[in-house]
Amino acid sequence: MLLACAVGAAVSVPCLSHAQVTGPHGTVSGFIGGVNWDNKVNLNGGVLFGGRLGFMMNEYFGIEGSLQRSNTSTRVGLTPWTVPNTPAGSEGADYSAERAQVSLIAQLMPHAKLSPYLVGGYSRITFDSHVSDTFDEKDGGYDFGAGVMVRAMPRLNGRIEARNVGFRFHATNPWGDEMPDNLVYTLGVQYSVGGRIWTPPTTNVTNVT
């Protein structure tokens, strides 16, 4: 909801051109955020952190990869998937959740001070138990989402993003092939390497009397 408001605000403000990097260039970014797991996932939400590397073919389209990690624990029981009717108070376990993803990015208003964008691609998530490797998981799936770039400087941008992440547990579990829908939201900064800085042309206004 917050991201939708941010994107709506970005689209509704006047489209003022802002100096930025154009042409082929690389991007490096770091972020922190959080994750809300689906009810089918037996993990508590928590803080995540990670980084991205990207290559923009131009100011509109690019490709990027990221790696993120969060440390959490199960809600009840030892498995990363939810087992219905597990007694409350059952022994739990600490887990690490790591997600690697590759996605395409499309800038909708690349010359604006607030620049909304869309992302989508493939992700692979690893659940690593700190107690036993019996229920460790490596699962592939999809992710898609949207965000807003805040043009602070030509090469330095703030970045707000939310993604829907889906995957299937490969081990035998009560949910079979049902795909949990999880929400990942992040806040970070992005730096552009290479390319050239495009500056919007200045407009001279002459008063006529």
mmCIF file of C-alpha atoms in Angstrom:
data_model
loop_
_atom_site.group_PDB
_atom_site.id
_atom_site.type_symbol
_atom_site.label_atom_id
_atom_site.label_comp_id
_atom_site.label_asym_id
_atom_site.label_seq_id
_atom_site.Cartn_x
_atom_site.Cartn_y
_atom_site.Cartn_z
ATOM 1 C CA MET A 1 0.000 0.000 0.000
ATOM 2 C CA LEU A 2 2.773 2.446 0.904
ATOM 3 C CA LEU A 3 4.607 1.645 -2.322
ATOM 4 C CA ALA A 4 1.438 2.134 -4.364
ATOM 5 C CA CYS A 5 1.034 5.571 -2.788
ATOM 6 C CA ALA A 6 4.647 6.399 -3.568
ATOM 7 C CA VAL A 7 4.291 5.340 -7.200
ATOM 8 C CA GLY A 8 1.048 7.274 -7.471
ATOM 9 C CA ALA A 9 2.714 10.355 -6.072
ATOM 10 C CA ALA A 10 5.612 9.980 -8.499
ATOM 11 C CA VAL A 11 3.259 9.771 -11.452
ATOM 12 C CA SER A 12 1.104 12.673 -10.290
ATOM 13 C CA VAL A 13 3.890 15.212 -9.670
ATOM 14 C CA PRO A 14 4.994 17.423 -12.564
ATOM 15 C CA CYS A 15 7.470 15.616 -14.804
ATOM 16 C CA LEU A 16 10.463 17.854 -14.134
ATOM 17 C CA SER A 17 13.616 16.737 -15.911
ATOM 18 C CA HIS A 18 16.558 15.949 -13.674
ATOM 19 C CA ALA A 19 20.250 15.363 -14.463
ATOM 20 C CA GLN A 20 21.029 11.649 -14.608
ATOM 21 C CA VAL A 21 23.304 8.987 -16.094
ATOM 22 C CA THR A 22 22.382 7.813 -19.590
ATOM 23 C CA GLY A 23 23.808 5.329 -22.080
ATOM 24 C CA PRO A 24 25.141 1.884 -21.081
ATOM 25 C CA HIS A 25 26.303 1.903 -17.447
ATOM 26 C CA GLY A 26 26.588 -0.228 -14.336
ATOM 27 C CA THR A 27 24.803 0.145 -11.002
ATOM 28 C CA VAL A 28 25.746 -0.842 -7.467
ATOM 29 C CA SER A 29 23.291 -0.658 -4.586
ATOM 30 C CA GLY A 30 22.853 -1.715 -0.989
ATOM 31 C CA PHE A 31 19.613 -2.002 0.959
ATOM 32 C CA ILE A 32 17.866 -3.001 4.151
ATOM 33 C CA GLY A 33 14.246 -3.982 4.519
ATOM 34 C CA GLY A 34 11.830 -6.570 5.762
ATOM 35 C CA VAL A 35 9.864 -9.622 4.696
ATOM 36 C CA ASN A 36 6.293 -10.725 5.406
ATOM 37 C CA TRP A 37 6.059 -14.475 4.899
ATOM 38 C CA ASP A 38 2.912 -16.162 3.636
ATOM 39 C CA ASN A 39 0.959 -18.237 6.169
ATOM 40 C CA LYS A 40 2.228 -21.374 4.388
ATOM 41 C CA VAL A 41 5.770 -20.410 5.417
ATOM 42 C CA ASN A 42 6.535 -21.226 9.036
ATOM 43 C CA LEU A 43 8.870 -18.290 9.635
ATOM 44 C CA ASN A 44 8.587 -15.037 11.516
ATOM 45 C CA GLY A 45 9.076 -11.842 9.559
ATOM 46 C CA GLY A 46 12.298 -10.001 10.137
ATOM 47 C CA VAL A 47 14.919 -7.565 8.942
ATOM 48 C CA LEU A 48 16.840 -8.339 5.761
ATOM 49 C CA PHE A 49 19.897 -6.797 4.139
ATOM 50 C CA GLY A 50 21.623 -7.219 0.810
ATOM 51 C CA GLY A 51 23.081 -5.723 -2.330
ATOM 52 C CA ARG A 52 22.560 -5.493 -6.087
ATOM 53 C CA LEU A 53 24.701 -5.279 -9.212
ATOM 54 C CA GLY A 54 23.107 -4.153 -12.450
ATOM 55 C CA PHE A 55 23.700 -3.176 -16.039
ATOM 56 C CA MET A 56 21.499 -0.582 -17.690
ATOM 57 C CA MET A 57 21.453 -0.712 -21.491
ATOM 58 C CA ASN A 58 20.061 2.826 -21.514
ATOM 59 C CA GLU A 59 18.057 5.014 -19.145
ATOM 60 C CA TYR A 60 14.955 2.815 -19.615
ATOM 61 C CA PHE A 61 15.893 -0.881 -19.529
ATOM 62 C CA GLY A 62 18.408 -3.027 -17.699
ATOM 63 C CA ILE A 63 19.154 -6.270 -15.912
ATOM 64 C CA GLU A 64 20.292 -6.774 -12.348
ATOM 65 C CA GLY A 65 21.086 -9.443 -9.813
ATOM 66 C CA SER A 66 20.856 -9.285 -6.059
ATOM 67 C CA LEU A 67 21.612 -11.305 -2.959
ATOM 68 C CA GLN A 68 19.828 -10.800 0.340
ATOM 69 C CA ARG A 69 19.751 -12.488 3.717
ATOM 70 C CA SER A 70 17.560 -12.457 6.792
ATOM 71 C CA ASN A 71 17.903 -14.287 10.104
ATOM 72 C CA THR A 72 14.696 -15.484 11.676
ATOM 73 C CA SER A 73 13.040 -18.377 13.496
ATOM 74 C CA THR A 74 10.079 -20.686 13.014
ATOM 75 C CA ARG A 75 6.700 -19.778 14.432
ATOM 76 C CA VAL A 76 6.160 -23.274 15.814
ATOM 77 C CA GLY A 77 7.869 -26.571 15.018
ATOM 78 C CA LEU A 78 11.072 -27.289 13.092
ATOM 79 C CA THR A 79 10.051 -27.093 9.421
ATOM 80 C CA PRO A 80 10.237 -23.974 7.211
ATOM 81 C CA TRP A 81 6.740 -24.789 5.929
ATOM 82 C CA THR A 82 3.664 -24.534 8.137
ATOM 83 C CA VAL A 83 2.220 -27.814 9.397
ATOM 84 C CA PRO A 84 -1.461 -27.323 10.301
ATOM 85 C CA ASN A 85 -2.515 -28.209 13.847
ATOM 86 C CA THR A 86 1.029 -28.213 15.236
ATOM 87 C CA PRO A 87 0.628 -27.865 19.030
ATOM 88 C CA ALA A 88 1.508 -24.455 20.387
ATOM 89 C CA GLY A 89 4.733 -24.491 22.345
ATOM 90 C CA SER A 90 6.381 -27.132 20.136
ATOM 91 C CA GLU A 91 10.147 -26.834 19.810
ATOM 92 C CA GLY A 92 11.194 -24.227 17.255
ATOM 93 C CA ALA A 93 14.362 -23.562 15.272
ATOM 94 C CA ASP A 94 16.438 -20.617 14.083
ATOM 95 C CA TYR A 95 16.761 -20.216 10.321
ATOM 96 C CA SER A 96 18.651 -18.129 7.787
ATOM 97 C CA ALA A 97 16.829 -17.259 4.582
ATOM 98 C CA GLU A 98 18.929 -16.231 1.586
ATOM 99 C CA ARG A 99 17.510 -15.160 -1.772
ATOM 100 C CA ALA A 100 19.418 -14.744 -5.014
ATOM 101 C CA GLN A 101 17.557 -13.230 -7.946
ATOM 102 C CA VAL A 102 18.018 -12.026 -11.503
ATOM 103 C CA SER A 103 15.480 -9.608 -12.913
ATOM 104 C CA LEU A 104 14.726 -7.090 -15.622
ATOM 105 C CA ILE A 105 14.070 -3.471 -14.697
ATOM 106 C CA ALA A 106 12.059 -0.929 -16.690
ATOM 107 C CA GLN A 107 12.159 2.769 -15.794
ATOM 108 C CA LEU A 108 8.816 4.429 -16.548
ATOM 109 C CA MET A 109 9.858 8.081 -16.140
ATOM 110 C CA PRO A 110 13.679 8.035 -16.153
ATOM 111 C CA HIS A 111 14.095 11.821 -16.421
ATOM 112 C CA ALA A 112 11.837 12.647 -13.451
ATOM 113 C CA LYS A 113 12.999 13.536 -9.959
ATOM 114 C CA LEU A 114 10.778 10.724 -8.655
ATOM 115 C CA SER A 115 11.110 7.899 -11.182
ATOM 116 C CA PRO A 116 8.794 4.863 -10.831
ATOM 117 C CA TYR A 117 9.955 1.522 -12.230
ATOM 118 C CA LEU A 118 8.869 -2.112 -12.654
ATOM 119 C CA VAL A 119 10.955 -5.230 -11.949
ATOM 120 C CA GLY A 120 10.444 -8.956 -12.458
ATOM 121 C CA GLY A 121 12.428 -12.144 -12.834
ATOM 122 C CA TYR A 122 13.610 -15.419 -11.323
ATOM 123 C CA SER A 123 14.695 -15.991 -7.734
ATOM 124 C CA ARG A 124 16.163 -18.877 -5.756
ATOM 125 C CA ILE A 125 15.663 -18.984 -2.011
ATOM 126 C CA THR A 126 17.596 -21.081 0.501
ATOM 127 C CA PHE A 127 16.307 -21.932 3.977
ATOM 128 C CA ASP A 128 19.143 -23.006 6.277
ATOM 129 C CA SER A 129 18.279 -24.384 9.719
ATOM 130 C CA HIS A 130 20.698 -23.607 12.545
ATOM 131 C CA VAL A 131 19.610 -26.802 14.359
ATOM 132 C CA SER A 132 19.695 -29.544 11.725
ATOM 133 C CA ASP A 133 19.994 -29.810 7.955
ATOM 134 C CA THR A 134 17.055 -32.240 7.790
ATOM 135 C CA PHE A 135 14.624 -29.550 6.638
ATOM 136 C CA ASP A 136 17.008 -27.304 4.679
ATOM 137 C CA GLU A 137 15.476 -26.110 1.396
ATOM 138 C CA LYS A 138 16.597 -24.629 -1.932
ATOM 139 C CA ASP A 139 13.570 -23.512 -3.917
ATOM 140 C CA GLY A 140 13.182 -21.605 -7.184
ATOM 141 C CA GLY A 141 10.376 -19.278 -8.166
ATOM 142 C CA TYR A 142 9.406 -15.867 -9.444
ATOM 143 C CA ASP A 143 9.415 -12.321 -8.200
ATOM 144 C CA PHE A 144 7.856 -9.129 -9.492
ATOM 145 C CA GLY A 145 7.289 -5.694 -8.086
ATOM 146 C CA ALA A 146 7.659 -1.953 -8.407
ATOM 147 C CA GLY A 147 9.590 0.876 -6.876
ATOM 148 C CA VAL A 148 10.607 4.506 -7.029
ATOM 149 C CA MET A 149 14.027 6.029 -7.689
ATOM 150 C CA VAL A 150 14.656 9.331 -5.901
ATOM 151 C CA ARG A 151 17.166 11.361 -7.939
ATOM 152 C CA ALA A 152 19.402 12.850 -5.242
ATOM 153 C CA MET A 153 22.426 13.407 -7.520
ATOM 154 C CA PRO A 154 23.142 12.414 -11.133
ATOM 155 C CA ARG A 155 24.969 9.248 -10.039
ATOM 156 C CA LEU A 156 23.413 8.698 -6.614
ATOM 157 C CA ASN A 157 19.778 7.722 -6.141
ATOM 158 C CA GLY A 158 17.584 6.643 -3.267
ATOM 159 C CA ARG A 159 15.545 3.510 -4.004
ATOM 160 C CA ILE A 160 12.278 2.273 -2.467
ATOM 161 C CA GLU A 161 10.953 -1.098 -3.618
ATOM 162 C CA ALA A 162 8.443 -3.867 -2.883
ATOM 163 C CA ARG A 163 8.276 -7.305 -4.507
ATOM 164 C CA ASN A 164 5.977 -10.288 -4.446
ATOM 165 C CA VAL A 165 8.106 -13.446 -4.180
ATOM 166 C CA GLY A 166 6.688 -16.888 -4.907
ATOM 167 C CA PHE A 167 8.240 -20.373 -4.768
ATOM 168 C CA ARG A 168 7.358 -24.022 -4.146
ATOM 169 C CA PHE A 169 8.831 -26.167 -1.389
ATOM 170 C CA HIS A 170 10.500 -29.156 -3.048
ATOM 171 C CA ALA A 171 10.278 -31.471 -0.016
ATOM 172 C CA THR A 172 7.107 -33.310 0.912
ATOM 173 C CA ASN A 173 4.879 -30.831 2.732
ATOM 174 C CA PRO A 174 1.167 -30.275 3.470
ATOM 175 C CA TRP A 175 0.832 -27.620 0.745
ATOM 176 C CA GLY A 176 1.968 -29.703 -2.231
ATOM 177 C CA ASP A 177 2.460 -27.505 -5.299
ATOM 178 C CA GLU A 178 0.709 -24.478 -3.804
ATOM 179 C CA MET A 179 2.920 -21.427 -4.123
ATOM 180 C CA PRO A 180 3.259 -19.090 -1.137
ATOM 181 C CA ASP A 181 3.093 -15.367 -1.905
ATOM 182 C CA ASN A 182 5.559 -13.395 0.190
ATOM 183 C CA LEU A 183 6.151 -9.648 0.382
ATOM 184 C CA VAL A 184 9.684 -8.211 0.423
ATOM 185 C CA TYR A 185 10.162 -4.468 0.850
ATOM 186 C CA THR A 186 13.470 -2.587 0.815
ATOM 187 C CA LEU A 187 14.994 0.869 1.177
ATOM 188 C CA GLY A 188 18.455 1.634 -0.143
ATOM 189 C CA VAL A 189 20.827 3.742 -2.215
ATOM 190 C CA GLN A 190 22.131 3.159 -5.737
ATOM 191 C CA TYR A 191 25.290 4.448 -7.407
ATOM 192 C CA SER A 192 25.841 4.480 -11.182
ATOM 193 C CA VAL A 193 29.228 3.660 -12.721
ATOM 194 C CA GLY A 194 30.166 4.630 -16.275
ATOM 195 C CA GLY A 195 27.841 6.098 -18.866
ATOM 196 C CA ARG A 196 27.506 9.832 -19.310
ATOM 197 C CA ILE A 197 25.611 12.450 -17.356
ATOM 198 C CA TRP A 198 22.656 13.918 -19.221
ATOM 199 C CA THR A 199 21.635 17.411 -18.148
ATOM 200 C CA PRO A 200 18.228 18.781 -19.146
ATOM 201 C CA PRO A 201 18.413 21.869 -21.357
ATOM 202 C CA THR A 202 17.820 25.188 -19.630
ATOM 203 C CA THR A 203 14.903 27.305 -20.726
ATOM 204 C CA ASN A 204 15.337 31.077 -20.910
ATOM 205 C CA VAL A 205 12.199 33.041 -20.126
ATOM 206 C CA THR A 206 11.932 36.575 -21.526
ATOM 207 C CA ASN A 207 9.430 38.958 -20.026
ATOM 208 C CA VAL A 208 7.366 40.753 -22.647
ATOM 209 C CA THR A 209 5.799 44.110 -21.670
#
